[in-house]
XYZ file of C-alpha atoms in Angstrom:
662
model
C 22.058 -34.277 -33.060
C 18.419 -33.846 -34.085
C 16.867 -30.391 -34.183
C 14.539 -29.326 -31.348
C 10.844 -28.796 -31.862
C 9.685 -25.288 -32.726
C 6.294 -24.443 -31.245
C 3.871 -21.756 -32.198
C 3.190 -19.033 -29.658
C -0.380 -20.294 -29.232
C 0.893 -23.831 -28.730
C 3.282 -22.689 -26.003
C 0.540 -20.707 -24.222
C -1.714 -23.776 -24.240
C 1.142 -25.854 -22.808
C 1.807 -23.228 -20.145
C -1.877 -23.101 -19.215
C -2.060 -26.900 -18.928
C 1.048 -27.203 -16.737
C -0.147 -24.379 -14.498
C -3.645 -25.817 -14.062
C -2.975 -29.575 -14.008
C 0.637 -30.240 -13.009
C 0.882 -28.674 -9.586
C 4.250 -30.277 -8.908
C 5.770 -28.331 -11.827
C 6.774 -24.680 -11.488
C 8.273 -22.418 -14.133
C 11.394 -20.299 -13.650
C 11.772 -17.123 -15.677
C 15.251 -16.812 -17.187
C 15.559 -13.225 -18.398
C 18.150 -11.593 -20.624
C 18.596 -8.057 -21.871
C 15.767 -8.415 -24.406
C 13.263 -8.508 -21.538
C 14.339 -5.037 -20.409
C 14.350 -3.309 -23.771
C 10.718 -2.131 -23.538
C 11.610 -0.491 -20.224
C 14.123 1.730 -21.995
C 17.278 -0.272 -21.261
C 19.319 -1.087 -24.399
C 20.083 -4.697 -25.309
C 23.613 -6.027 -25.311
C 23.746 -5.750 -29.094
C 22.650 -2.108 -28.991
C 25.270 -1.315 -26.351
C 27.951 -3.017 -28.420
C 27.067 -0.808 -31.399
C 27.165 2.332 -29.225
C 30.522 1.428 -27.666
C 32.049 0.586 -31.032
C 31.018 3.949 -32.447
C 32.409 5.735 -29.383
C 35.706 3.893 -29.859
C 35.668 4.788 -33.549
C 35.330 8.486 -32.707
C 38.155 8.278 -30.191
C 40.650 6.219 -32.121
C 40.199 6.678 -35.879
C 42.598 9.439 -36.880
C 42.163 8.742 -40.598
C 38.379 9.234 -40.586
C 37.686 5.786 -42.019
C 34.126 4.632 -42.606
C 32.910 2.910 -39.441
C 32.327 -0.462 -41.119
C 35.881 -0.497 -42.506
C 37.380 0.545 -39.201
C 35.546 -2.014 -37.001
C 37.873 -4.962 -37.591
C 39.676 -7.611 -35.586
C 42.937 -5.681 -35.995
C 41.618 -2.243 -34.984
C 39.914 -3.590 -31.882
C 42.586 -6.156 -30.974
C 39.849 -8.777 -30.506
C 40.555 -12.215 -31.949
C 37.932 -13.445 -34.398
C 35.857 -10.258 -34.312
C 33.517 -9.553 -37.211
C 31.072 -6.720 -37.344
C 28.313 -9.081 -38.475
C 28.592 -10.984 -35.165
C 29.429 -7.966 -33.001
C 26.752 -8.750 -30.367
C 28.420 -12.056 -29.509
C 31.547 -10.126 -28.501
C 29.744 -8.079 -25.814
C 32.216 -8.764 -23.021
C 35.282 -8.119 -25.199
C 33.849 -4.834 -26.523
C 32.956 -3.774 -22.962
C 36.486 -4.485 -21.803
C 37.973 -2.665 -24.800
C 35.767 0.375 -24.188
C 36.389 0.638 -20.425
C 39.619 -1.293 -19.881
C 41.557 1.695 -18.561
C 38.762 2.966 -16.281
C 36.512 0.166 -14.881
C 34.652 2.636 -12.665
C 33.585 4.517 -15.788
C 32.003 1.303 -17.039
C 30.009 0.873 -13.820
C 28.919 4.525 -13.956
C 27.930 4.122 -17.607
C 25.662 1.185 -16.799
C 24.202 2.941 -13.745
C 23.283 5.931 -15.898
C 21.625 3.703 -18.507
C 19.418 2.028 -15.923
C 18.607 4.975 -13.673
C 14.966 6.005 -13.464
C 13.647 3.220 -15.694
C 10.105 2.024 -14.936
C 9.138 -1.632 -15.431
C 7.269 -2.181 -18.703
C 3.767 -3.765 -18.689
C 5.216 -7.246 -19.073
C 6.942 -6.892 -15.733
C 3.610 -6.136 -14.060
C 2.289 -9.531 -15.192
C 5.507 -11.207 -14.107
C 5.284 -9.562 -10.677
C 1.705 -10.733 -10.084
C 2.640 -14.247 -11.218
C 5.528 -14.281 -8.745
C 3.257 -13.013 -5.970
C 0.261 -15.282 -6.482
C 1.501 -18.475 -8.173
C 4.211 -21.074 -7.679
C 6.156 -19.625 -10.629
C 8.158 -17.307 -8.386
C 11.775 -17.758 -9.480
C 13.678 -15.370 -11.778
C 17.201 -16.108 -12.983
C 18.685 -13.178 -14.867
C 21.917 -11.991 -16.430
C 20.627 -8.404 -16.182
C 21.955 -5.890 -13.675
C 18.787 -3.791 -13.496
C 16.200 -3.815 -10.702
C 13.098 -4.078 -12.900
C 11.825 -7.326 -11.359
C 12.164 -6.076 -7.771
C 10.742 -2.676 -8.744
C 7.718 -4.307 -10.376
C 7.085 -6.405 -7.273
C 7.218 -3.231 -5.183
C 4.946 -1.231 -7.500
C 2.337 -3.865 -8.339
C 2.289 -6.262 -5.374
C 2.714 -6.590 -1.637
C 5.359 -9.304 -2.076
C 8.888 -8.649 -0.820
C 11.446 -10.606 -2.887
C 14.769 -12.110 -1.904
C 17.184 -10.574 -4.423
C 20.509 -12.421 -4.659
C 22.774 -9.830 -6.261
C 26.126 -11.360 -5.336
C 27.559 -14.875 -5.237
C 28.296 -14.412 -1.525
C 24.539 -14.705 -0.878
C 23.943 -17.972 -2.736
C 24.154 -19.940 0.515
C 20.692 -18.560 1.348
C 19.119 -19.781 -1.917
C 16.625 -22.622 -1.569
C 14.373 -24.308 -4.097
C 11.412 -24.015 -1.704
C 11.272 -20.288 -0.906
C 8.346 -18.612 0.851
C 8.799 -15.439 -1.184
C 9.751 -14.522 -4.766
C 13.414 -15.232 -5.542
C 15.509 -13.164 -7.972
C 18.929 -14.618 -8.860
C 21.201 -12.022 -10.521
C 24.013 -14.304 -11.654
C 26.151 -11.466 -13.042
C 25.650 -9.461 -9.836
C 23.592 -6.420 -9.045
C 24.281 -3.105 -10.731
C 25.768 -1.679 -7.520
C 27.843 -4.734 -6.569
C 30.541 -4.763 -9.229
C 28.488 -6.115 -12.165
C 30.265 -8.614 -14.404
C 30.712 -7.527 -18.013
C 34.328 -8.309 -18.900
C 35.477 -11.540 -20.629
C 37.274 -12.946 -17.604
C 34.196 -12.574 -15.354
C 31.792 -13.963 -17.946
C 34.010 -16.886 -18.966
C 32.943 -19.080 -16.096
C 30.047 -19.003 -13.642
C 31.091 -18.700 -10.021
C 31.092 -22.143 -8.433
C 28.568 -21.141 -5.764
C 26.131 -20.034 -8.459
C 26.725 -23.261 -10.392
C 25.661 -25.338 -7.403
C 22.664 -23.148 -6.613
C 21.361 -23.154 -10.204
C 21.773 -26.907 -10.555
C 19.576 -27.342 -7.477
C 17.010 -24.804 -8.721
C 16.692 -26.283 -12.223
C 16.095 -29.674 -10.653
C 12.847 -28.211 -9.258
C 11.893 -25.544 -11.822
C 11.297 -25.632 -15.579
C 13.162 -22.687 -17.181
C 11.449 -20.393 -19.681
C 14.132 -18.305 -21.430
C 13.003 -14.838 -22.536
C 15.167 -12.152 -24.122
C 18.406 -14.086 -23.526
C 20.780 -14.387 -26.492
C 23.188 -16.891 -24.946
C 26.186 -14.678 -25.655
C 28.082 -15.302 -22.423
C 29.825 -18.533 -21.592
C 29.014 -18.542 -17.891
C 25.354 -19.578 -17.926
C 25.578 -21.377 -21.273
C 28.465 -23.581 -20.091
C 26.460 -24.555 -17.021
C 23.361 -25.399 -19.071
C 25.453 -27.446 -21.492
C 27.057 -29.342 -18.615
C 23.703 -30.545 -17.316
C 22.637 -34.040 -18.312
C 19.259 -34.842 -19.790
C 16.850 -35.065 -16.867
C 18.765 -32.588 -14.699
C 16.183 -29.955 -15.651
C 12.636 -30.570 -14.439
C 10.012 -30.536 -17.185
C 10.498 -29.352 -20.753
C 12.847 -26.411 -21.235
C 11.299 -23.556 -23.278
C 13.449 -21.068 -25.172
C 11.602 -17.987 -26.449
C 13.431 -15.964 -29.083
C 12.549 -12.802 -30.992
C 10.444 -13.789 -33.993
C 12.383 -11.572 -36.433
C 15.701 -13.189 -35.564
C 17.217 -16.670 -35.591
C 18.552 -18.422 -32.488
C 22.245 -19.193 -32.572
C 23.500 -22.670 -33.345
C 24.650 -22.981 -29.752
C 21.120 -22.293 -28.467
C 19.581 -24.751 -30.933
C 21.972 -27.505 -29.857
C 21.383 -26.774 -26.177
C 17.589 -26.924 -26.527
C 17.866 -30.136 -28.529
C 20.149 -31.669 -25.896
C 17.519 -31.089 -23.197
C 14.606 -32.081 -25.470
C 13.158 -28.616 -25.105
C 11.219 -26.396 -27.506
C 11.977 -23.187 -29.372
C 9.212 -20.556 -29.481
C 9.323 -17.431 -31.691
C 7.685 -14.547 -29.812
C 6.877 -10.893 -30.710
C 8.455 -9.293 -27.608
C 8.582 -9.637 -23.824
C 5.527 -7.477 -23.052
C 3.202 -9.175 -25.537
C 4.372 -12.622 -24.453
C 3.747 -11.830 -20.777
C 0.263 -10.496 -21.517
C -0.571 -13.815 -23.192
C 0.887 -15.831 -20.316
C -0.851 -13.549 -17.853
C -4.143 -14.353 -19.543
C -3.395 -18.040 -19.000
C -2.861 -17.251 -15.312
C -5.924 -15.001 -15.049
C -3.814 -11.837 -14.693
C -4.993 -8.753 -16.564
C -3.167 -5.461 -17.249
C -2.685 -3.647 -13.952
C -3.068 0.044 -14.774
C -5.834 0.453 -12.196
C -3.746 -1.370 -9.588
C -0.775 0.950 -9.928
C -3.066 3.988 -9.931
C -4.849 2.894 -6.769
C -1.634 1.869 -4.998
C 0.012 5.178 -5.887
C -3.041 7.069 -4.649
C -3.079 5.195 -1.357
C 0.648 5.657 -0.928
C 0.313 9.399 -1.468
C -2.637 9.560 0.933
C -0.754 7.601 3.600
C 2.258 9.848 3.172
C 0.172 12.991 3.578
C -1.647 11.557 6.594
C 1.619 10.696 8.305
C 3.092 14.122 7.659
C -0.036 15.861 8.917
C -0.267 13.639 11.995
C 3.309 14.316 13.134
C 3.233 15.361 16.776
C 5.372 18.487 16.995
C 3.905 19.785 20.250
C 6.653 20.757 22.651
C 9.021 21.340 19.740
C 8.205 24.791 18.347
C 11.234 24.771 16.049
C 9.977 21.547 14.402
C 6.478 22.998 14.093
C 7.885 26.100 12.392
C 10.060 24.016 10.049
C 7.135 21.774 9.079
C 4.884 24.760 8.453
C 7.547 26.393 6.293
C 8.089 23.174 4.334
C 4.393 22.730 3.625
C 4.035 26.363 2.590
C 6.856 25.933 0.074
C 5.322 22.703 -1.200
C 2.026 24.453 -1.951
C -0.905 22.433 -3.251
C -4.198 21.594 -1.614
C -2.697 19.600 1.230
C -0.652 22.587 2.397
C -3.961 24.363 3.038
C -5.328 21.271 4.750
C -2.254 21.233 6.978
C -2.736 24.904 7.861
C -6.365 24.271 8.728
C -5.502 21.222 10.851
C -3.101 23.304 12.934
C -5.725 25.974 13.713
C -7.159 25.619 17.231
C -10.277 27.760 16.714
C -13.095 26.023 14.761
C -14.207 29.246 13.074
C -10.695 30.079 11.930
C -10.196 26.514 10.700
C -13.350 26.811 8.605
C -12.105 30.119 7.183
C -8.779 28.546 6.191
C -10.540 25.722 4.376
C -12.633 28.225 2.448
C -9.514 30.195 1.497
C -7.864 27.000 0.338
C -10.834 26.101 -1.843
C -10.706 29.556 -3.385
C -7.113 28.777 -4.394
C -7.820 25.169 -5.418
C -11.460 25.008 -6.575
C -10.851 21.769 -8.502
C -9.417 19.794 -5.597
C -11.830 17.006 -4.702
C -9.500 16.055 -1.831
C -9.668 19.470 -0.171
C -13.449 19.613 -0.647
C -13.712 16.217 1.065
C -11.506 17.262 3.987
C -13.540 20.407 4.476
C -16.838 18.534 4.278
C -15.601 16.022 6.849
C -14.696 18.873 9.187
C -18.066 20.583 8.700
C -19.945 17.370 9.413
C -17.948 15.786 12.235
C -16.618 18.824 14.100
C -19.278 21.461 13.448
C -22.378 19.435 12.724
C -23.184 21.667 9.722
C -24.929 18.988 7.730
C -26.360 21.189 4.971
C -23.036 22.936 4.349
C -21.120 19.642 4.455
C -23.446 17.980 1.957
C -23.110 20.929 -0.438
C -19.310 20.708 -0.262
C -19.363 16.952 -0.784
C -21.635 17.305 -3.797
C -19.146 19.775 -5.253
C -16.407 17.202 -4.678
C -18.599 14.658 -6.453
C -18.774 16.897 -9.527
C -14.972 16.987 -9.594
C -14.431 13.286 -8.935
C -17.533 11.102 -9.418
C -15.541 7.904 -8.819
C -14.486 8.451 -5.215
C -16.253 6.075 -2.831
C -15.396 8.254 0.180
C -17.466 11.134 -1.200
C -20.564 8.958 -1.600
C -19.944 7.647 1.906
C -19.921 11.190 3.310
C -23.236 12.068 1.648
C -24.700 8.781 2.855
C -23.752 9.635 6.455
C -25.460 13.017 6.217
C -28.599 11.547 4.684
C -28.754 8.987 7.471
C -27.535 10.663 10.623
C -28.647 14.240 10.106
C -31.543 14.113 7.673
C -32.948 10.811 8.996
C -33.464 9.504 5.455
C -32.321 5.835 5.438
C -33.675 5.026 1.961
C -31.805 7.920 0.344
C -28.754 7.068 2.392
C -28.772 3.509 1.081
C -28.511 4.757 -2.504
C -25.229 6.486 -1.684
C -23.956 3.589 0.419
C -24.597 1.234 -2.495
C -22.702 3.523 -4.875
C -19.773 3.666 -2.451
C -19.820 -0.123 -2.223
C -19.943 -0.429 -6.009
C -16.795 1.705 -6.306
C -14.993 0.085 -3.372
C -16.435 -3.423 -2.838
C -13.410 -4.574 -0.830
C -13.049 -1.532 1.437
C -13.845 -2.733 4.978
C -14.919 0.663 6.338
C -17.476 0.991 3.520
C -18.846 -2.465 4.344
C -19.111 -1.584 8.045
C -20.864 1.721 7.377
C -23.414 0.040 5.103
C -23.875 -2.762 7.627
C -24.728 -0.209 10.323
C -27.438 1.256 8.102
C -28.899 -2.157 7.344
C -28.826 -3.369 10.937
C -29.787 -0.336 12.988
C -32.056 1.588 10.624
C -33.502 -0.806 8.044
C -33.868 -3.926 10.191
C -32.053 -6.130 7.658
C -30.071 -7.789 10.388
C -28.795 -10.876 8.540
C -27.519 -8.795 5.625
C -25.776 -6.513 8.099
C -24.158 -9.447 9.905
C -22.817 -10.834 6.604
C -21.232 -7.487 5.718
C -19.622 -7.190 9.151
C -18.105 -10.661 8.815
C -16.791 -9.861 5.338
C -15.223 -6.659 6.681
C -13.543 -8.609 9.491
C -11.970 -10.924 6.905
C -10.765 -8.036 4.732
C -9.406 -5.997 7.643
C -6.774 -8.603 8.495
C -4.964 -7.416 11.614
C -7.045 -4.262 11.978
C -9.433 -4.662 14.954
C -12.025 -2.198 13.563
C -14.103 -5.013 12.055
C -14.533 -6.789 15.385
C -15.250 -3.484 17.147
C -18.043 -2.642 14.688
C -19.483 -6.172 14.836
C -19.386 -6.148 18.646
C -21.340 -2.880 18.724
C -23.854 -4.417 16.310
C -24.327 -7.418 18.612
C -24.838 -5.205 21.669
C -27.063 -2.460 20.234
C -28.991 -4.255 17.493
C -29.138 -7.897 18.493
C -29.135 -7.049 22.228
C -26.677 -9.880 22.791
C -24.375 -8.507 25.467
C -22.400 -11.746 25.863
C -21.654 -12.018 22.148
C -20.703 -8.348 22.084
C -18.209 -8.902 24.897
C -16.712 -11.853 23.023
C -16.116 -9.790 19.894
C -14.715 -6.811 21.795
C -12.258 -9.257 23.394
C -11.409 -10.657 19.956
C -10.481 -7.145 18.847
C -8.076 -6.830 21.776
C -6.632 -10.309 21.192
C -6.054 -9.426 17.532
C -4.356 -6.122 18.345
C -3.365 -5.984 22.034
C -1.458 -2.757 21.394
C -4.400 -0.967 19.769
C -5.751 1.972 21.810
C -9.020 1.751 19.851
C -9.552 -1.931 20.733
C -8.620 -1.433 24.396
C -10.776 1.693 24.692
C -13.761 -0.016 23.073
C -13.619 -2.930 25.503
C -13.127 -0.517 28.410
C -16.206 1.459 27.407
C -18.225 -1.745 27.054
C -17.288 -2.941 30.563
C -18.195 0.435 32.048
C -21.520 0.952 30.254
C -22.913 -2.553 29.845
C -21.290 -4.586 32.628
C -20.736 -1.973 35.306
C -17.330 -3.596 35.798
C -15.377 -0.425 36.505
C -12.292 -2.216 37.812
C -11.670 -3.877 34.442
C -12.778 -0.773 32.594
C -10.340 1.495 34.448
C -7.437 -0.859 33.836
C -8.168 -1.017 30.109
C -8.651 2.754 29.801
C -5.310 3.333 31.498
C -3.562 0.889 29.122
C -5.154 2.583 26.130
C -4.303 6.119 27.248
C -0.759 5.013 28.035
C -0.442 3.949 24.386
C -2.150 7.093 23.044
C -1.732 9.868 25.610
C -2.958 12.586 23.229
C -6.133 10.804 22.164
C -8.803 13.140 23.471
C -11.609 10.799 22.423
C -10.236 8.112 24.734
C -9.872 10.654 27.515
C -13.478 11.842 27.081
C -14.837 8.300 27.332
C -12.701 7.523 30.384
C -13.692 10.792 32.071
C -17.365 9.988 31.419
C -16.910 6.617 33.167
C -15.181 8.306 36.121
C -17.967 10.884 36.435
C -20.576 8.100 36.438
C -18.574 6.453 39.245
C -18.528 9.829 41.100
C -14.731 9.752 41.101
C -14.662 13.472 40.463
C -11.055 14.148 41.457
C -9.734 11.474 39.082
C -12.090 12.670 36.350
C -10.831 16.241 36.641
C -7.194 15.099 36.319
C -8.013 13.170 33.128
C -10.035 16.082 31.724
C -7.464 18.795 32.355
C -4.607 16.688 30.984
C -6.585 16.016 27.820
C -7.561 19.657 27.365
C -3.932 20.732 27.771
C -2.279 18.102 25.555
C -2.322 20.214 22.380
C -4.585 17.949 20.324
C -7.604 19.429 18.539
C -10.426 16.891 18.510
C -13.212 19.482 18.754
C -15.958 16.963 19.468
C -13.980 15.412 22.317
C -13.049 18.855 23.660
C -16.754 19.713 23.771
C -17.530 16.608 25.862
C -14.505 17.155 28.119
C -15.721 20.670 28.936
C -19.252 19.345 29.514
C -17.913 16.736 31.963
C -15.681 19.319 33.657
C -18.750 21.489 34.279
C -20.541 18.531 35.895
C -17.526 17.888 38.141
C -17.425 21.546 39.215
C -21.181 21.689 39.914
C -21.174 18.365 41.805
C -18.528 19.682 44.186
C -20.296 23.008 44.724
C -18.018 25.118 42.564
C -18.844 27.537 39.762
C -19.316 25.649 36.466
C -19.810 28.747 34.314
C -16.304 28.707 32.803
C -16.742 25.221 31.363
C -20.436 25.640 30.531
C -19.617 28.859 28.718
C -17.133 26.951 26.546
C -19.725 24.251 25.865
C -22.365 26.772 24.824
C -19.901 28.667 22.651
C -18.857 25.498 20.858
C -22.464 24.370 20.419
C -23.319 27.763 18.952
C -20.537 27.233 16.399
C -22.049 23.870 15.539
C -19.402 21.678 17.201
C -20.743 18.192 18.050
C -19.380 14.919 19.424
C -19.611 12.421 16.575
C -21.611 9.360 17.601
C -21.861 10.130 21.320
C -24.554 8.006 22.929
C -25.648 9.978 25.984
C -27.673 7.244 27.742
C -24.787 6.131 29.973
C -24.305 9.609 31.438
C -28.022 10.497 31.482
C -28.852 7.529 33.696
C -26.261 8.632 36.258
C -26.893 12.400 36.265
C -29.840 12.479 38.727
C -27.652 10.742 41.321
C -24.805 13.196 40.746
C -26.619 16.555 40.692
C -29.645 17.894 42.499
C -33.046 18.136 40.815
C -32.705 21.851 40.160
C -29.141 21.600 38.916
C -29.672 18.655 36.570
C -32.159 20.504 34.354
C -29.609 22.600 32.488
C -27.480 19.563 31.764
C -30.404 17.560 30.418
C -31.251 20.515 28.203
C -27.704 20.497 26.827
C -27.854 16.729 26.315
C -31.005 17.294 24.258
C -28.938 19.591 22.056
C -26.374 16.831 21.648
C -29.093 14.399 20.601
C -30.849 16.687 18.156
C -27.795 18.400 16.729
C -25.393 15.494 16.587
C -25.460 12.393 14.432
C -28.595 11.050 16.013
C -27.003 8.777 18.576
C -25.803 6.229 16.014
C -24.174 3.424 17.939
C -22.046 0.574 16.638
C -18.590 1.588 15.483
C -19.486 5.290 15.669
C -19.752 4.817 19.428
C -16.645 2.695 19.904
C -14.722 3.263 16.671
C -14.381 7.029 17.098
C -11.958 6.591 19.969
């Protein structure tokens, strides 16, 4: 039999690039052996053989022979064994080492593979499996490095076939990445003994034959030292494998005769390579995939943020023992977010501010805690100057956080009425986070409502809608833009409806459409129905309750309004801006029915004196109705308070601030 071709690494990469770009009916399968996992800290089969032999030598050699003289066919009771070819006897050495205690062998392998992170090469492999047609891995390894890499670096969820009983679900045309672990998963009785590795299970044989008829295998880190897969490959006729088989071997070694004959039989090519990681970086370059350090950093950051948000948003009201346990847990955990949690649980704005300041004294280098505090100062207390100072301190700590620039931009725009300065910070936020939909929407609001650059604003809204996916916030913001900037009520209604169609279970989408029908259509029947659906989905959302109560007050349905208000004030949530409006509306209800409004007005004035404001509240809807609700003498004090809302709040910014703050 003639020898197979041996390609250079560059030649193989060029071939790979050509097939990927030009031959769309050809897909590569990655056939991985132990060599692919070595950079991740998992020993190769040859290294394990050496370790097990030396452990056996320590146990069994009573005459203290030199290891090399002891490791013989006779001592090990393994026919044909030579120390020079020890790696090829992996299964026999494994059986000899663990033959009396198989469970010890499983535990040994579990310990070797525990806590191992995928090496950089696996990051490239994961992205290739997520974004290209080369999404099949066949492996003799027991580890979970491929699945772990897909979890860490991508949003793809693979089908991992870790036992022959699952092969009936294997298809050549899979919608998701496929990982075939032909020697089983680490936790499913992995096959390492000679009997198990002598022959491939018949269900795997059929599945692999079908897969190789559709995929071109690229062998990486596989030494061909077990008969199971090698026998199958040798049994295949020329033409049973699609495309030209590629066998990559470590450049400082020589492939076995069996491998050479197999590659020649299938008219494949041998390729000497430096190691798995370097090879994958080169192939990743051919696929347009770069090292993913920033991806893992960003994903880890978002995961941590989501985790913290979910912990802090747990509704423990009505369960004091759970509240106490959570508080105790967070106190023990320490860190900046424990202080944030303590502040979030404080019902008095002044005390919450004090807790944030204490936390910053403990953690002066926490950009996250500075940002949380600044957000509270701006949104809940309306203390623009203080909030900007805190955000600028956060910026000194972390100058690469888009959210910090966004916060300063809001203050420059909504409090200081400085659109040109605001745009500088919006642009910096967009530079750092060009694909963040909420950044795009915020910048679009500036362009559309304040700078008159309507077409630019519309383009950013549409881009945000695309990036948001199933999140209705993009449509809500765009609908507000159509209503308030373009004065196109019909188009606004269409986009509010699109938000609801996209997410019919979203309280924000339902509440936004409800508010639109009340304020711009006067269709209170539809509005009431939508508000009730939204509040049923989010009964503790005080922002929703405030908007619904406002609509009921405008309709002069004072009894219904009072029920909504009191339920919202008593539900245990702490949306200070919404609580301010709820008390304001409660005072109107009391005055309209001839009762004393001082209790609720006193709360309003106290909160205003502390700087509490309702973020983005447009007062026009209520203002237009007030003269018909209260007498001329009575309405004056309420108009005066509404003036305070306008001058102290965020300037009546509409768009998503009006509907998106639900």
